[in-house]
PDB file of C-alpha atoms in Angstrom:
ATOM      1  CA  MET A   1     128.084  90.802 152.030  1.00  0.00           C
ATOM      2  CA  GLU A   2     130.871  93.234 153.980  1.00  0.00           C
ATOM      3  CA  LEU A   3     129.904  95.672 156.072  1.00  0.00           C
ATOM      4  CA  ARG A   4     132.436  97.808 154.068  1.00  0.00           C
ATOM      5  CA  THR A   5     130.427  97.730 151.267  1.00  0.00           C
ATOM      6  CA  LEU A   6     126.958  98.149 153.117  1.00  0.00           C
ATOM      7  CA  ARG A   7     129.302 101.546 154.514  1.00  0.00           C
ATOM      8  CA  TYR A   8     129.300 102.241 151.053  1.00  0.00           C
ATOM      9  CA  PHE A   9     125.913 101.953 149.682  1.00  0.00           C
ATOM     10  CA  VAL A  10     124.125 103.608 152.857  1.00  0.00           C
ATOM     11  CA  ALA A  11     126.206 106.083 151.863  1.00  0.00           C
ATOM     12  CA  VAL A  12     125.528 106.476 148.418  1.00  0.00           C
ATOM     13  CA  ALA A  13     121.682 106.159 149.725  1.00  0.00           C
ATOM     14  CA  GLU A  14     121.744 109.170 151.517  1.00  0.00           C
ATOM     15  CA  GLU A  15     123.631 111.274 149.463  1.00  0.00           C
ATOM     16  CA  ARG A  16     121.554 110.258 146.398  1.00  0.00           C
ATOM     17  CA  HIS A  17     124.554 110.854 144.456  1.00  0.00           C
ATOM     18  CA  PHE A  18     128.393 108.883 144.041  1.00  0.00           C
ATOM     19  CA  GLY A  19     130.418 111.630 143.409  1.00  0.00           C
ATOM     20  CA  ARG A  20     129.267 113.385 147.409  1.00  0.00           C
ATOM     21  CA  ALA A  21     129.532 109.650 148.743  1.00  0.00           C
ATOM     22  CA  ALA A  22     133.235 109.027 147.771  1.00  0.00           C
ATOM     23  CA  VAL A  23     134.023 112.513 149.455  1.00  0.00           C
ATOM     24  CA  ARG A  24     132.114 111.431 152.281  1.00  0.00           C
ATOM     25  CA  LEU A  25     133.271 108.384 152.377  1.00  0.00           C
ATOM     26  CA  HIS A  26     137.183 109.345 151.471  1.00  0.00           C
ATOM     27  CA  MET A  27     137.648 107.648 148.636  1.00  0.00           C
ATOM     28  CA  SER A  28     137.703 108.396 145.000  1.00  0.00           C
ATOM     29  CA  GLN A  29     134.075 107.726 142.829  1.00  0.00           C
ATOM     30  CA  PRO A  30     135.788 104.813 140.430  1.00  0.00           C
ATOM     31  CA  PRO A  31     136.187 101.743 142.968  1.00  0.00           C
ATOM     32  CA  LEU A  32     133.312 103.518 145.253  1.00  0.00           C
ATOM     33  CA  SER A  33     130.832 102.771 141.886  1.00  0.00           C
ATOM     34  CA  ARG A  34     132.614  99.306 140.779  1.00  0.00           C
ATOM     35  CA  ALA A  35     130.907  98.197 144.891  1.00  0.00           C
ATOM     36  CA  ILE A  36     128.329  99.103 144.141  1.00  0.00           C
ATOM     37  CA  GLN A  37     128.015  97.046 140.786  1.00  0.00           C
ATOM     38  CA  GLN A  38     129.682  94.299 143.044  1.00  0.00           C
ATOM     39  CA  LEU A  39     126.668  94.681 145.583  1.00  0.00           C
ATOM     40  CA  GLU A  40     124.103  94.441 142.841  1.00  0.00           C
ATOM     41  CA  THR A  41     125.609  91.723 141.429  1.00  0.00           C
ATOM     42  CA  GLU A  42     125.392  89.878 144.904  1.00  0.00           C
ATOM     43  CA  VAL A  43     122.013  90.986 145.820  1.00  0.00           C
ATOM     44  CA  GLY A  44     120.838  89.965 141.982  1.00  0.00           C
ATOM     45  CA  ALA A  45     119.048  93.239 141.020  1.00  0.00           C
ATOM     46  CA  SER A  46     119.609  97.281 140.887  1.00  0.00           C
ATOM     47  CA  LEU A  47     119.448  98.659 143.929  1.00  0.00           C
ATOM     48  CA  PHE A  48     120.432 102.221 142.306  1.00  0.00           C
ATOM     49  CA  ASP A  49     117.748 104.522 139.349  1.00  0.00           C
ATOM     50  CA  ARG A  50     120.581 106.478 137.751  1.00  0.00           C
ATOM     51  CA  SER A  51     120.148 109.947 136.494  1.00  0.00           C
ATOM     52  CA  PRO A  52     123.094 112.807 135.407  1.00  0.00           C
ATOM     53  CA  THR A  53     121.680 114.577 138.774  1.00  0.00           C
ATOM     54  CA  GLY A  54     122.460 111.486 141.189  1.00  0.00           C
ATOM     55  CA  VAL A  55     120.552 108.393 142.113  1.00  0.00           C
ATOM     56  CA  GLY A  56     117.549 107.106 143.690  1.00  0.00           C
ATOM     57  CA  LEU A  57     116.258 103.986 145.425  1.00  0.00           C
ATOM     58  CA  THR A  58     114.562 101.175 143.825  1.00  0.00           C
ATOM     59  CA  ARG A  59     112.392  99.344 145.349  1.00  0.00           C
ATOM     60  CA  VAL A  60     115.014  96.472 146.234  1.00  0.00           C
ATOM     61  CA  GLY A  61     117.501  99.125 147.604  1.00  0.00           C
ATOM     62  CA  ALA A  62     115.022 101.425 150.237  1.00  0.00           C
ATOM     63  CA  VAL A  63     114.584  97.196 151.718  1.00  0.00           C
ATOM     64  CA  LEU A  64     118.370  97.043 151.985  1.00  0.00           C
ATOM     65  CA  LEU A  65     118.740  99.918 153.109  1.00  0.00           C
ATOM     66  CA  ASP A  66     116.698  99.865 156.267  1.00  0.00           C
ATOM     67  CA  GLU A  67     118.338  96.147 156.745  1.00  0.00           C
ATOM     68  CA  ALA A  68     121.769  97.931 156.382  1.00  0.00           C
ATOM     69  CA  ARG A  69     121.478 100.329 159.009  1.00  0.00           C
ATOM     70  CA  ALA A  70     119.724  98.121 161.274  1.00  0.00           C
ATOM     71  CA  LEU A  71     123.282  95.774 160.366  1.00  0.00           C
ATOM     72  CA  LEU A  72     125.519  98.218 160.951  1.00  0.00           C
ATOM     73  CA  ASP A  73     124.340  99.852 164.048  1.00  0.00           C
ATOM     74  CA  GLN A  74     124.320  96.508 165.248  1.00  0.00           C
ATOM     75  CA  ALA A  75     128.147  96.554 164.226  1.00  0.00           C
ATOM     76  CA  ASP A  76     129.154  99.637 165.880  1.00  0.00           C
ATOM     77  CA  ARG A  77     127.793  99.080 169.052  1.00  0.00           C
ATOM     78  CA  VAL A  78     129.211  95.515 169.638  1.00  0.00           C
ATOM     79  CA  SER A  79     132.481  96.986 168.800  1.00  0.00           C
ATOM     80  CA  ALA A  80     131.794 100.161 171.476  1.00  0.00           C
ATOM     81  CA  ARG A  81     130.868  97.657 173.833  1.00  0.00           C
ATOM     82  CA  VAL A  82     133.761  95.692 173.158  1.00  0.00           C
ATOM     83  CA  SER A  83     135.785  98.903 173.782  1.00  0.00           C
ATOM     84  CA  ALA A  84     134.251  99.888 176.953  1.00  0.00           C
ATOM     85  CA  ALA A  85     134.572  96.356 177.821  1.00  0.00           C
ATOM     86  CA  ALA A  86     138.456  96.834 177.085  1.00  0.00           C
ATOM     87  CA  GLY A  87     138.453 100.648 179.453  1.00  0.00           C
ATOM     88  CA  ALA A  88     137.800 102.937 176.023  1.00  0.00           C
ATOM     89  CA  SER A  89     134.266 103.699 177.597  1.00  0.00           C
ATOM     90  CA  ILE A  90     134.960 107.876 177.885  1.00  0.00           C
ATOM     91  CA  LEU A  91     133.804 110.401 174.802  1.00  0.00           C
ATOM     92  CA  THR A  92     134.494 114.039 174.583  1.00  0.00           C
ATOM     93  CA  VAL A  93     132.154 115.757 172.811  1.00  0.00           C
ATOM     94  CA  GLY A  94     132.539 119.150 171.694  1.00  0.00           C
ATOM     95  CA  ILE A  95     129.735 121.171 171.151  1.00  0.00           C
ATOM     96  CA  LEU A  96     129.653 124.842 169.950  1.00  0.00           C
ATOM     97  CA  GLY A  97     126.558 126.874 169.134  1.00  0.00           C
ATOM     98  CA  ASP A  98     122.654 126.747 170.695  1.00  0.00           C
ATOM     99  CA  GLY A  99     122.371 123.695 172.405  1.00  0.00           C
ATOM    100  CA  THR A 100     119.109 123.840 172.649  1.00  0.00           C
ATOM    101  CA  ASP A 101     119.316 123.017 168.717  1.00  0.00           C
ATOM    102  CA  PRO A 102     116.545 120.041 168.709  1.00  0.00           C
ATOM    103  CA  GLY A 103     119.404 117.876 166.606  1.00  0.00           C
ATOM    104  CA  VAL A 104     121.856 118.206 169.278  1.00  0.00           C
ATOM    105  CA  THR A 105     118.288 117.170 171.689  1.00  0.00           C
ATOM    106  CA  ARG A 106     117.813 113.915 169.309  1.00  0.00           C
ATOM    107  CA  LEU A 107     121.526 112.855 168.752  1.00  0.00           C
ATOM    108  CA  ALA A 108     122.291 113.141 173.124  1.00  0.00           C
ATOM    109  CA  ALA A 109     119.112 110.786 173.598  1.00  0.00           C
ATOM    110  CA  ALA A 110     119.908 108.697 170.410  1.00  0.00           C
ATOM    111  CA  TYR A 111     123.297 108.141 171.981  1.00  0.00           C
ATOM    112  CA  ARG A 112     122.133 106.997 175.144  1.00  0.00           C
ATOM    113  CA  ARG A 113     119.888 104.439 174.138  1.00  0.00           C
ATOM    114  CA  LYS A 114     122.985 102.240 172.359  1.00  0.00           C
ATOM    115  CA  HIS A 115     125.709 102.948 174.881  1.00  0.00           C
ATOM    116  CA  PRO A 116     124.077 103.727 177.993  1.00  0.00           C
ATOM    117  CA  GLY A 117     127.526 102.963 179.836  1.00  0.00           C
ATOM    118  CA  VAL A 118     129.688 105.669 177.835  1.00  0.00           C
ATOM    119  CA  ASP A 119     130.775 108.257 179.692  1.00  0.00           C
ATOM    120  CA  ILE A 120     129.893 111.093 177.685  1.00  0.00           C
ATOM    121  CA  ARG A 121     131.632 114.564 178.998  1.00  0.00           C
ATOM    122  CA  ILE A 122     130.916 118.060 177.031  1.00  0.00           C
ATOM    123  CA  ARG A 123     133.237 120.331 176.479  1.00  0.00           C
ATOM    124  CA  ASP A 124     131.156 123.497 175.729  1.00  0.00           C
ATOM    125  CA  THR A 125     134.130 126.365 173.189  1.00  0.00           C
ATOM    126  CA  ASP A 126     133.366 129.564 172.393  1.00  0.00           C
ATOM    127  CA  LEU A 127     133.793 131.730 169.176  1.00  0.00           C
ATOM    128  CA  THR A 128     137.031 131.453 168.713  1.00  0.00           C
ATOM    129  CA  ASP A 129     138.072 127.353 167.857  1.00  0.00           C
ATOM    130  CA  PRO A 130     135.529 126.098 165.692  1.00  0.00           C
ATOM    131  CA  THR A 131     137.156 122.557 165.836  1.00  0.00           C
ATOM    132  CA  CYS A 132     135.803 123.120 169.864  1.00  0.00           C
ATOM    133  CA  GLY A 133     139.696 121.680 171.125  1.00  0.00           C
ATOM    134  CA  LEU A 134     139.655 118.438 167.987  1.00  0.00           C
ATOM    135  CA  LYS A 135     142.909 119.785 166.954  1.00  0.00           C
ATOM    136  CA  ALA A 136     144.205 120.541 169.955  1.00  0.00           C
ATOM    137  CA  GLY A 137     143.222 117.155 171.383  1.00  0.00           C
ATOM    138  CA  LEU A 138     140.995 118.172 173.508  1.00  0.00           C
ATOM    139  CA  VAL A 139     137.478 116.336 172.393  1.00  0.00           C
ATOM    140  CA  ASP A 140     136.797 113.308 170.536  1.00  0.00           C
ATOM    141  CA  VAL A 141     134.719 114.428 168.115  1.00  0.00           C
ATOM    142  CA  ALA A 142     133.141 117.560 167.947  1.00  0.00           C
ATOM    143  CA  VAL A 143     129.064 118.911 166.599  1.00  0.00           C
ATOM    144  CA  THR A 144     130.462 122.457 164.781  1.00  0.00           C
ATOM    145  CA  ARG A 145     129.613 124.728 162.664  1.00  0.00           C
ATOM    146  CA  ALA A 146     131.490 125.140 158.740  1.00  0.00           C
ATOM    147  CA  PRO A 147     133.643 126.480 157.401  1.00  0.00           C
ATOM    148  CA  PHE A 148     137.384 126.291 159.234  1.00  0.00           C
ATOM    149  CA  ASP A 149     140.204 124.070 158.121  1.00  0.00           C
ATOM    150  CA  GLU A 150     139.535 120.788 157.881  1.00  0.00           C
ATOM    151  CA  THR A 151     143.267 120.049 157.448  1.00  0.00           C
ATOM    152  CA  ALA A 152     143.833 116.276 158.722  1.00  0.00           C
ATOM    153  CA  LEU A 153     139.800 115.810 159.968  1.00  0.00           C
ATOM    154  CA  ALA A 154     136.889 114.443 158.785  1.00  0.00           C
ATOM    155  CA  ALA A 155     134.150 115.742 158.890  1.00  0.00           C
ATOM    156  CA  ARG A 156     129.946 115.195 157.634  1.00  0.00           C
ATOM    157  CA  VAL A 157     127.274 118.034 156.729  1.00  0.00           C
ATOM    158  CA  LEU A 158     124.494 116.934 159.226  1.00  0.00           C
ATOM    159  CA  ARG A 159     122.544 120.128 158.268  1.00  0.00           C
ATOM    160  CA  ALA A 160     122.521 123.985 156.227  1.00  0.00           C
ATOM    161  CA  ASP A 161     121.323 127.198 157.705  1.00  0.00           C
ATOM    162  CA  PRO A 162     120.144 129.910 155.965  1.00  0.00           C
ATOM    163  CA  VAL A 163     121.849 133.750 157.804  1.00  0.00           C
ATOM    164  CA  GLY A 164     120.628 136.690 158.780  1.00  0.00           C
ATOM    165  CA  ALA A 165     122.446 139.870 159.794  1.00  0.00           C
ATOM    166  CA  VAL A 166     121.600 140.969 163.053  1.00  0.00           C
ATOM    167  CA  LEU A 167     120.738 144.391 163.775  1.00  0.00           C
ATOM    168  CA  ARG A 168     119.709 147.172 166.481  1.00  0.00           C
ATOM    169  CA  ALA A 169     115.553 146.655 166.080  1.00  0.00           C
ATOM    170  CA  ASP A 170     115.957 150.940 165.737  1.00  0.00           C
ATOM    171  CA  ASP A 171     118.289 150.164 162.605  1.00  0.00           C
ATOM    172  CA  PRO A 172     117.058 151.470 159.041  1.00  0.00           C
ATOM    173  CA  LEU A 173     117.675 147.920 157.690  1.00  0.00           C
ATOM    174  CA  ALA A 174     116.052 146.105 160.702  1.00  0.00           C
ATOM    175  CA  HIS A 175     112.744 146.294 158.819  1.00  0.00           C
ATOM    176  CA  ARG A 176     113.782 144.840 155.655  1.00  0.00           C
ATOM    177  CA  ASP A 177     112.306 141.592 154.226  1.00  0.00           C
ATOM    178  CA  HIS A 178     115.806 140.522 153.311  1.00  0.00           C
ATOM    179  CA  LEU A 179     119.239 142.311 152.875  1.00  0.00           C
ATOM    180  CA  LYS A 180     122.678 141.441 150.598  1.00  0.00           C
ATOM    181  CA  LEU A 181     126.007 141.847 151.735  1.00  0.00           C
ATOM    182  CA  ALA A 182     126.487 145.635 150.173  1.00  0.00           C
ATOM    183  CA  ASP A 183     124.349 146.694 151.785  1.00  0.00           C
ATOM    184  CA  LEU A 184     126.193 146.201 154.953  1.00  0.00           C
ATOM    185  CA  THR A 185     129.616 147.516 153.183  1.00  0.00           C
ATOM    186  CA  ASP A 186     130.193 150.631 155.080  1.00  0.00           C
ATOM    187  CA  ARG A 187     129.142 149.012 158.767  1.00  0.00           C
ATOM    188  CA  ARG A 188     131.351 147.361 161.776  1.00  0.00           C
ATOM    189  CA  TRP A 189     130.989 143.830 162.319  1.00  0.00           C
ATOM    190  CA  PHE A 190     132.298 142.077 164.999  1.00  0.00           C
ATOM    191  CA  GLN A 191     135.844 140.201 165.451  1.00  0.00           C
ATOM    192  CA  PHE A 192     137.659 137.568 167.209  1.00  0.00           C
ATOM    193  CA  PRO A 193     140.624 137.301 168.666  1.00  0.00           C
ATOM    194  CA  ASP A 194     144.262 137.158 166.493  1.00  0.00           C
ATOM    195  CA  GLY A 195     144.926 133.765 165.508  1.00  0.00           C
ATOM    196  CA  THR A 196     141.343 132.795 165.152  1.00  0.00           C
ATOM    197  CA  ASP A 197     141.086 130.593 162.320  1.00  0.00           C
ATOM    198  CA  PRO A 198     140.822 132.719 159.093  1.00  0.00           C
ATOM    199  CA  ILE A 199     138.634 130.315 157.114  1.00  0.00           C
ATOM    200  CA  TRP A 200     135.799 131.044 160.402  1.00  0.00           C
ATOM    201  CA  GLN A 201     137.069 134.703 160.342  1.00  0.00           C
ATOM    202  CA  THR A 202     136.391 135.196 156.705  1.00  0.00           C
ATOM    203  CA  TYR A 203     132.434 133.234 157.078  1.00  0.00           C
ATOM    204  CA  TRP A 204     130.728 135.331 159.404  1.00  0.00           C
ATOM    205  CA  ASN A 205     132.939 139.039 158.507  1.00  0.00           C
ATOM    206  CA  GLY A 206     130.655 137.800 154.469  1.00  0.00           C
ATOM    207  CA  GLY A 207     133.881 137.028 153.071  1.00  0.00           C
ATOM    208  CA  LYS A 208     135.740 140.463 153.201  1.00  0.00           C
ATOM    209  CA  THR A 209     138.226 141.705 155.784  1.00  0.00           C
ATOM    210  CA  ARG A 210     136.008 144.374 158.294  1.00  0.00           C
ATOM    211  CA  ALA A 211     136.879 146.428 161.391  1.00  0.00           C
ATOM    212  CA  GLY A 212     134.845 145.992 164.755  1.00  0.00           C
ATOM    213  CA  PRO A 213     135.041 145.146 168.345  1.00  0.00           C
ATOM    214  CA  VAL A 214     136.820 141.825 169.076  1.00  0.00           C
ATOM    215  CA  VAL A 215     134.488 139.202 171.000  1.00  0.00           C
ATOM    216  CA  ARG A 216     134.497 135.439 171.569  1.00  0.00           C
ATOM    217  CA  VAL A 217     131.426 134.897 173.004  1.00  0.00           C
ATOM    218  CA  VAL A 218     127.246 134.502 172.044  1.00  0.00           C
ATOM    219  CA  GLN A 219     126.657 137.158 174.453  1.00  0.00           C
ATOM    220  CA  GLU A 220     129.544 139.517 174.135  1.00  0.00           C
ATOM    221  CA  CYS A 221     128.552 139.025 169.986  1.00  0.00           C
ATOM    222  CA  VAL A 222     125.055 140.413 171.049  1.00  0.00           C
ATOM    223  CA  GLN A 223     126.019 143.269 173.432  1.00  0.00           C
ATOM    224  CA  ALA A 224     128.148 144.589 170.603  1.00  0.00           C
ATOM    225  CA  VAL A 225     124.926 144.933 168.753  1.00  0.00           C
ATOM    226  CA  LEU A 226     123.055 146.290 171.521  1.00  0.00           C
ATOM    227  CA  TRP A 227     125.578 149.053 172.566  1.00  0.00           C
ATOM    228  CA  ASN A 228     127.612 149.601 169.505  1.00  0.00           C
ATOM    229  CA  GLY A 229     125.362 149.009 166.527  1.00  0.00           C
ATOM    230  CA  THR A 230     128.053 146.372 165.073  1.00  0.00           C
ATOM    231  CA  VAL A 231     127.172 144.171 162.871  1.00  0.00           C
ATOM    232  CA  GLY A 232     126.313 140.110 163.382  1.00  0.00           C
ATOM    233  CA  MET A 233     125.411 137.084 161.609  1.00  0.00           C
ATOM    234  CA  THR A 234     122.692 134.361 162.882  1.00  0.00           C
ATOM    235  CA  PRO A 235     121.566 131.176 162.225  1.00  0.00           C
ATOM    236  CA  LEU A 236     117.768 131.807 161.126  1.00  0.00           C
ATOM    237  CA  GLY A 237     115.419 130.733 164.025  1.00  0.00           C
ATOM    238  CA  HIS A 238     117.102 131.333 166.860  1.00  0.00           C
ATOM    239  CA  THR A 239     114.937 133.755 169.232  1.00  0.00           C
ATOM    240  CA  MET A 240     116.747 137.154 170.186  1.00  0.00           C
ATOM    241  CA  PRO A 241     117.001 139.505 172.538  1.00  0.00           C
ATOM    242  CA  GLU A 242     114.222 141.718 172.898  1.00  0.00           C
ATOM    243  CA  GLY A 243     115.977 145.491 171.040  1.00  0.00           C
ATOM    244  CA  LEU A 244     117.751 143.153 168.287  1.00  0.00           C
ATOM    245  CA  ALA A 245     115.957 142.037 164.726  1.00  0.00           C
ATOM    246  CA  VAL A 246     117.620 139.285 162.188  1.00  0.00           C
ATOM    247  CA  VAL A 247     117.049 140.108 158.433  1.00  0.00           C
ATOM    248  CA  PRO A 248     117.881 137.277 156.054  1.00  0.00           C
ATOM    249  CA  LEU A 249     120.924 137.492 153.966  1.00  0.00           C
ATOM    250  CA  VAL A 250     120.011 136.465 150.284  1.00  0.00           C
ATOM    251  CA  ASP A 251     123.917 136.355 148.841  1.00  0.00           C
ATOM    252  CA  MET A 252     125.103 134.651 152.091  1.00  0.00           C
ATOM    253  CA  ALA A 253     126.053 130.791 151.874  1.00  0.00           C
ATOM    254  CA  PRO A 254     124.287 128.763 154.728  1.00  0.00           C
ATOM    255  CA  SER A 255     126.197 128.253 158.136  1.00  0.00           C
ATOM    256  CA  ARG A 256     126.975 123.977 157.853  1.00  0.00           C
ATOM    257  CA  VAL A 257     126.169 121.885 160.732  1.00  0.00           C
ATOM    258  CA  VAL A 258     129.170 119.383 160.808  1.00  0.00           C
ATOM    259  CA  VAL A 259     130.259 116.567 162.683  1.00  0.00           C
ATOM    260  CA  VAL A 260     134.045 115.905 163.134  1.00  0.00           C
ATOM    261  CA  TRP A 261     136.840 114.238 163.758  1.00  0.00           C
ATOM    262  CA  ASN A 262     140.324 113.017 163.673  1.00  0.00           C
ATOM    263  CA  GLU A 263     141.241 111.856 159.944  1.00  0.00           C
ATOM    264  CA  GLY A 264     142.028 107.865 160.508  1.00  0.00           C
ATOM    265  CA  ASP A 265     140.678 107.834 164.087  1.00  0.00           C
ATOM    266  CA  THR A 266     139.033 104.388 164.166  1.00  0.00           C
ATOM    267  CA  ASN A 267     137.920 104.060 168.009  1.00  0.00           C
ATOM    268  CA  PRO A 268     134.440 102.732 167.355  1.00  0.00           C
ATOM    269  CA  LEU A 269     132.173 105.120 169.613  1.00  0.00           C
ATOM    270  CA  ILE A 270     132.803 108.214 168.039  1.00  0.00           C
ATOM    271  CA  ARG A 271     131.834 106.157 164.612  1.00  0.00           C
ATOM    272  CA  SER A 272     129.019 105.194 165.779  1.00  0.00           C
ATOM    273  CA  PHE A 273     128.583 109.146 167.134  1.00  0.00           C
ATOM    274  CA  VAL A 274     128.892 110.126 163.133  1.00  0.00           C
ATOM    275  CA  GLN A 275     126.260 107.568 162.085  1.00  0.00           C
ATOM    276  CA  THR A 276     124.122 108.650 165.031  1.00  0.00           C
ATOM    277  CA  ALA A 277     124.533 112.303 164.205  1.00  0.00           C
ATOM    278  CA  THR A 278     123.639 111.491 160.852  1.00  0.00           C
ATOM    279  CA  ALA A 279     120.346 110.021 161.728  1.00  0.00           C
ATOM    280  CA  ALA A 280     119.132 112.131 164.100  1.00  0.00           C
ATOM    281  CA  TYR A 281     119.608 114.920 161.988  1.00  0.00           C
ATOM    282  CA  ARG A 282     118.328 113.485 159.044  1.00  0.00           C
ATOM    283  CA  VAL A 283     114.542 113.382 161.317  1.00  0.00           C
ATOM    284  CA  ASN A 284     112.785 116.060 159.820  1.00  0.00           C
ATOM    285  CA  GLY A 285     115.563 117.949 158.774  1.00  0.00           C
ATOM    286  CA  PRO A 286     115.873 119.772 155.770  1.00  0.00           C
ATOM    287  CA  ARG A 287     118.821 117.607 153.387  1.00  0.00           C
ATOM    288  CA  PRO A 288     122.322 119.332 154.056  1.00  0.00           C
ATOM    289  CA  GLN A 289     123.588 121.133 150.389  1.00  0.00           C
TER     290      GLN A 289
END
């Protein structure tokens, strides 16, 4: 069994779908299907129960998944240790958003256990660059939120969070059980500075061109709502300061937490980071959508 084929198998097992796994692996579906079929021939048993909606693991597939993850994890550790011995022992990570996210906490602990000799440098960024400096070459890998322009980047979805509108607690709409974007049409929304990724800006404006105060950091967003009644958006589950309320938006696409890196970057420390992040967010977390 080749490590590459085992990576293909793990991707299909985790995505539960050949098409999604092919997208994740940056390849077309036919060669992925052939690789899995060849693996099943080598094993001598079916690894997946196939259906029109996706795949599920057979008993043999479930056993192989555990073993494949352990083997790939060991292979990544070997590559990382060799790279560290050669001097590549620094990894700069960009973080956007809430640093208390339990997924980030689990990721930090798990990566430290795997690579105790790697110097992890964190770059905390504001809301004007969803890639956290990745496109500018300031970080090696980032944990951030999509959508944004992913040209020349590779991304893995870790979690999908529903979002809500942030309003003043005394706003008439703040007492609703839920809202639709149409309920907020006549409101002012916060804006990011000129030059900010337009895909990113459009998402946080509910898919439309809006008017409102320019902000750069989360605290400025909070103050814009408190002082000016500006509409903001946030993933549900975040604690809001006194005087603010969050109402779920039922027709807004979820905010996707992603790990992102430069396409084609073969640094084993990054590959291990991506694998560790996928596992850390899979624990007690909803399946990415």
